[in-house]
Amino acid sequence: EDKVVQSPLSLVVHEGDTVTLNCSYEVTNFRSLLWYKQEKKAPTFLFMLTSSGIEKKSGRLSSILDKKELFSILNITATQTGDSAIYLCAVGVSGAQKLVFGQGTRLTINP
Amino acid sequence: TAGITQAPTSQILAAGRSMTLRCTQDMRHNAMYWYRQDLGLGLRLIHYSNTAGTTGKGEVPDGYSVSRANTDDFPLTLASAVPSQTSVYFCASSDRSAGSEAFFGQGTRLTVV
């Protein structure tokens, strides 16, 4: 069974801290790994990773994939209150033609 | 650009009644998906469609049906709603099959009483 597991499930930090969110996966035919941010309603796309060891970066957010150890991390530096959200990890599975999501990490940034 | 439009935004439904959740996209994406989101369980795939005229079952398809008569529309029908179908439902689309970036609608909050 295809599975994506995120940790921690919940995290509370102070503004300015750096956080690392984890995503591990076990899928039959890996195609890509995607990170989404969900604030109030629809998840919005952050990154798509397909190759190991290549960091994707957007402002204070960065992510990297390890296809050997089957995990990815999402780093957020100098956190701001606007970073408070649920962060979702999803893995694209070829053949079955689907995105499998993890449970999400609820991140809260306190001023 | 509208992107993906879902309707209704929210609904309270009596158990045993039927309902269709509507989803329309204007991006000409081939693939469309329906997910439900429940606290602590993340997003779970109900049904998907890789192209107009074809559909497939996701991980939680029971109690739901879909159709894909054209590229733009992907309605989700609950034939006889039960309280366990209380959830937030998201429709999504992507321009290729699984593994590419999916765009999400704003969700439909359904409460079955």
Short mmCIF file of C-alpha atoms in Angstrom, two decimals:
data_model
loop_
_atom_site.label_atom_id
_atom_site.label_comp_id
_atom_site.label_asym_id
_atom_site.label_seq_id
_atom_site.Cartn_x
_atom_site.Cartn_y
_atom_site.Cartn_z
CA GLU A 1 0.00 0.00 0.00
CA ASP A 2 1.34 3.42 -0.95
CA LYS A 3 2.05 5.48 2.14
CA VAL A 4 3.28 8.99 2.95
CA VAL A 5 4.07 9.92 6.55
CA GLN A 6 4.78 13.42 7.78
CA SER A 7 6.35 14.50 11.05
CA PRO A 8 5.81 16.20 13.31
CA LEU A 9 2.02 16.38 13.07
CA SER A 10 2.04 19.67 14.93
CA LEU A 11 4.72 22.24 15.68
CA VAL A 12 4.64 25.54 17.58
CA VAL A 13 7.61 27.90 17.38
CA HIS A 14 8.42 31.57 17.87
CA GLU A 15 8.78 34.05 15.08
CA GLY A 16 12.33 34.06 13.75
CA ASP A 17 12.96 30.38 14.46
CA THR A 18 13.98 27.92 11.77
CA VAL A 19 11.83 24.81 11.27
CA THR A 20 12.31 21.52 9.46
CA LEU A 21 9.33 19.46 8.36
CA ASN A 22 9.76 15.83 7.41
CA CYS A 23 8.11 13.59 4.84
CA SER A 24 8.88 9.91 4.31
CA TYR A 25 7.24 7.67 1.76
CA GLU A 26 6.78 4.11 0.57
CA VAL A 27 5.24 3.90 -2.88
CA THR A 28 5.30 1.40 -5.71
CA ASN A 29 6.31 3.66 -8.62
CA PHE A 30 7.68 6.98 -7.47
CA ARG A 31 7.35 9.81 -9.93
CA SER A 32 7.69 13.04 -7.90
CA LEU A 33 7.28 14.57 -4.46
CA LEU A 34 5.29 17.75 -3.96
CA TRP A 35 4.92 20.19 -1.05
CA TYR A 36 1.80 22.28 -0.53
CA LYS A 37 0.83 25.00 1.96
CA GLN A 38 -2.76 25.10 3.19
CA GLU A 39 -3.98 28.15 5.07
CA LYS A 40 -7.71 28.54 5.18
CA LYS A 41 -8.99 26.68 2.17
CA ALA A 42 -7.29 25.28 -0.93
CA PRO A 43 -3.75 23.88 -0.74
CA THR A 44 -1.31 25.98 -2.75
CA PHE A 45 1.70 24.53 -4.51
CA LEU A 46 5.20 25.15 -3.13
CA PHE A 47 7.68 22.73 -4.70
CA MET A 48 7.94 19.66 -6.89
CA LEU A 49 11.01 17.44 -6.52
CA THR A 50 12.00 14.62 -8.81
CA SER A 51 15.77 14.27 -8.38
CA SER A 52 17.78 13.42 -5.30
CA GLY A 53 20.09 15.96 -3.73
CA ILE A 54 18.97 19.01 -5.70
CA GLU A 55 17.66 21.72 -3.41
CA LYS A 56 14.69 23.76 -4.51
CA LYS A 57 14.50 27.22 -2.98
CA SER A 58 11.93 29.99 -2.85
CA GLY A 59 12.70 32.86 -0.52
CA ARG A 60 12.92 31.52 3.03
CA LEU A 61 11.61 28.09 2.01
CA SER A 62 13.73 25.28 0.67
CA SER A 63 13.29 21.57 0.10
CA ILE A 64 15.38 18.57 -0.81
CA LEU A 65 14.66 14.97 -1.75
CA ASP A 66 16.56 11.79 -0.89
CA LYS A 67 15.33 8.98 -3.15
CA LYS A 68 17.65 6.43 -1.58
CA GLU A 69 16.35 6.97 1.96
CA LEU A 70 12.83 7.81 0.69
CA PHE A 71 12.30 11.13 2.39
CA SER A 72 12.13 14.85 1.88
CA ILE A 73 12.49 17.85 4.16
CA LEU A 74 10.99 21.31 3.96
CA ASN A 75 12.97 24.05 5.70
CA ILE A 76 11.63 27.45 6.62
CA THR A 77 14.13 29.98 7.94
CA ALA A 78 13.38 33.20 9.87
CA THR A 79 9.75 32.16 10.29
CA GLN A 80 6.98 34.74 10.26
CA THR A 81 3.42 34.56 11.57
CA GLY A 82 2.24 34.33 7.96
CA ASP A 83 3.99 30.96 7.69
CA SER A 84 1.38 29.49 10.05
CA ALA A 85 -0.45 26.84 8.02
CA ILE A 86 -0.79 23.14 7.38
CA TYR A 87 2.04 21.87 5.20
CA LEU A 88 1.17 18.89 3.04
CA CYS A 89 3.54 16.45 1.38
CA ALA A 90 2.32 14.39 -1.58
CA VAL A 91 3.93 11.75 -3.76
CA GLY A 92 3.00 11.22 -7.39
CA VAL A 93 2.63 7.55 -8.24
CA SER A 94 2.96 6.35 -11.83
CA GLY A 95 0.72 3.56 -13.02
CA ALA A 96 -1.91 4.19 -10.35
CA GLN A 97 -2.08 7.80 -11.59
CA LYS A 98 -2.57 9.49 -8.27
CA LEU A 99 -1.10 11.84 -5.69
CA VAL A 100 -0.83 10.24 -2.26
CA PHE A 101 -0.88 12.76 0.59
CA GLY A 102 0.55 12.61 4.07
CA GLN A 103 -1.44 13.70 7.13
CA GLY A 104 0.04 17.17 7.08
CA THR A 105 2.05 19.17 9.63
CA ARG A 106 0.20 21.98 11.39
CA LEU A 107 2.76 24.76 11.92
CA THR A 108 1.99 27.63 14.27
CA ILE A 109 4.30 30.64 14.48
CA ASN A 110 3.82 32.75 17.60
CA PRO A 111 4.89 36.40 17.62
CA THR B 1 -8.42 33.32 -14.36
CA ALA B 2 -11.02 31.26 -12.48
CA GLY B 3 -8.97 28.05 -12.31
CA ILE B 4 -11.09 25.48 -10.52
CA THR B 5 -14.56 26.31 -9.27
CA GLN B 6 -16.41 24.14 -6.78
CA ALA B 7 -20.05 24.44 -5.77
CA PRO B 8 -21.61 24.66 -3.32
CA THR B 9 -19.17 26.14 -0.79
CA SER B 10 -20.94 24.37 2.03
CA GLN B 11 -23.99 22.19 2.49
CA ILE B 12 -25.93 20.49 5.26
CA LEU B 13 -27.52 17.28 3.99
CA ALA B 14 -29.94 14.87 5.62
CA ALA B 15 -28.74 11.27 5.79
CA GLY B 16 -30.15 9.18 2.98
CA ARG B 17 -30.43 12.09 0.57
CA SER B 18 -28.40 12.33 -2.62
CA MET B 19 -26.21 15.21 -3.64
CA THR B 20 -23.85 16.19 -6.45
CA LEU B 21 -20.78 18.31 -5.77
CA ARG B 22 -19.83 20.29 -8.83
CA CYS B 23 -16.33 20.96 -10.12
CA THR B 24 -15.37 22.93 -13.22
CA GLN B 25 -11.92 23.89 -14.47
CA ASP B 26 -10.99 26.30 -17.23
CA MET B 27 -7.33 25.31 -17.62
CA ARG B 28 -7.97 22.47 -20.11
CA HIS B 29 -6.21 20.05 -17.79
CA ASN B 30 -6.47 16.38 -18.68
CA ALA B 31 -6.43 14.95 -15.17
CA MET B 32 -8.96 15.71 -12.44
CA TYR B 33 -9.30 14.40 -8.90
CA TRP B 34 -11.65 14.39 -5.93
CA TYR B 35 -10.20 14.29 -2.42
CA ARG B 36 -11.76 14.39 1.02
CA GLN B 37 -9.92 15.98 3.94
CA ASP B 38 -10.58 14.84 7.48
CA LEU B 39 -8.78 15.96 10.62
CA GLY B 40 -5.63 13.92 11.21
CA LEU B 41 -6.00 11.96 7.98
CA GLY B 42 -4.77 14.41 5.38
CA LEU B 43 -6.20 14.33 1.88
CA ARG B 44 -7.53 10.98 0.65
CA LEU B 45 -8.28 10.30 -3.00
CA ILE B 46 -11.88 9.33 -3.78
CA HIS B 47 -11.92 9.12 -7.58
CA TYR B 48 -9.80 10.41 -10.43
CA SER B 49 -9.99 10.88 -14.18
CA ASN B 50 -6.98 11.00 -16.48
CA THR B 51 -8.94 12.21 -19.49
CA ALA B 52 -12.50 12.88 -20.59
CA GLY B 53 -14.48 9.66 -20.77
CA THR B 54 -12.37 7.71 -18.25
CA THR B 55 -12.52 7.49 -14.47
CA GLY B 56 -10.80 5.43 -11.78
CA LYS B 57 -11.21 4.60 -8.11
CA GLY B 58 -8.99 6.12 -5.45
CA GLU B 59 -8.41 4.85 -1.94
CA VAL B 60 -11.87 5.69 -0.50
CA PRO B 61 -14.39 5.33 -3.39
CA ASP B 62 -17.28 3.61 -1.59
CA GLY B 63 -20.48 5.65 -1.52
CA TYR B 64 -19.28 8.01 -4.26
CA SER B 65 -19.54 8.07 -8.04
CA VAL B 66 -18.10 10.37 -10.70
CA SER B 67 -18.43 11.07 -14.39
CA ARG B 68 -16.25 12.88 -16.90
CA ALA B 69 -18.37 13.72 -19.92
CA ASN B 70 -16.03 16.51 -21.03
CA THR B 71 -12.64 18.01 -20.15
CA ASP B 72 -13.93 20.79 -17.92
CA ASP B 73 -16.43 19.14 -15.57
CA PHE B 74 -15.97 16.42 -12.97
CA PRO B 75 -19.03 16.08 -10.68
CA LEU B 76 -18.99 13.91 -7.57
CA THR B 77 -22.26 12.25 -6.54
CA LEU B 78 -23.26 10.84 -3.18
CA ALA B 79 -26.19 8.53 -3.91
CA SER B 80 -27.34 8.09 -0.31
CA ALA B 81 -25.38 10.21 2.15
CA VAL B 82 -24.24 8.88 5.52
CA PRO B 83 -22.80 10.84 8.49
CA SER B 84 -19.30 9.40 7.87
CA GLN B 85 -19.27 11.35 4.62
CA THR B 86 -19.15 14.59 6.60
CA SER B 87 -15.91 16.14 5.39
CA VAL B 88 -14.32 18.86 3.32
CA TYR B 89 -14.16 17.87 -0.34
CA PHE B 90 -11.51 19.22 -2.71
CA CYS B 91 -11.49 18.96 -6.46
CA ALA B 92 -8.11 19.25 -8.19
CA SER B 93 -6.72 19.16 -11.70
CA SER B 94 -3.33 18.80 -13.38
CA ASP B 95 -2.15 19.05 -16.95
CA ARG B 96 -0.66 15.58 -16.92
CA SER B 97 -1.18 12.44 -14.97
CA ALA B 98 -0.10 11.97 -11.38
CA GLY B 99 3.19 13.47 -10.34
CA SER B 100 2.73 16.92 -11.78
CA GLU B 101 1.52 19.97 -9.93
CA ALA B 102 -2.16 19.77 -9.05
CA PHE B 103 -4.30 22.88 -8.65
CA PHE B 104 -7.08 22.79 -6.06
CA GLY B 105 -10.52 24.29 -5.80
CA GLN B 106 -11.62 26.12 -2.66
CA GLY B 107 -13.39 23.10 -1.24
CA THR B 108 -16.93 22.12 -0.29
CA ARG B 109 -17.72 21.61 3.38
CA LEU B 110 -20.39 18.92 3.63
CA THR B 111 -22.18 18.00 6.83
CA VAL B 112 -24.43 14.94 6.80
CA VAL B 113 -26.90 14.87 9.69
#
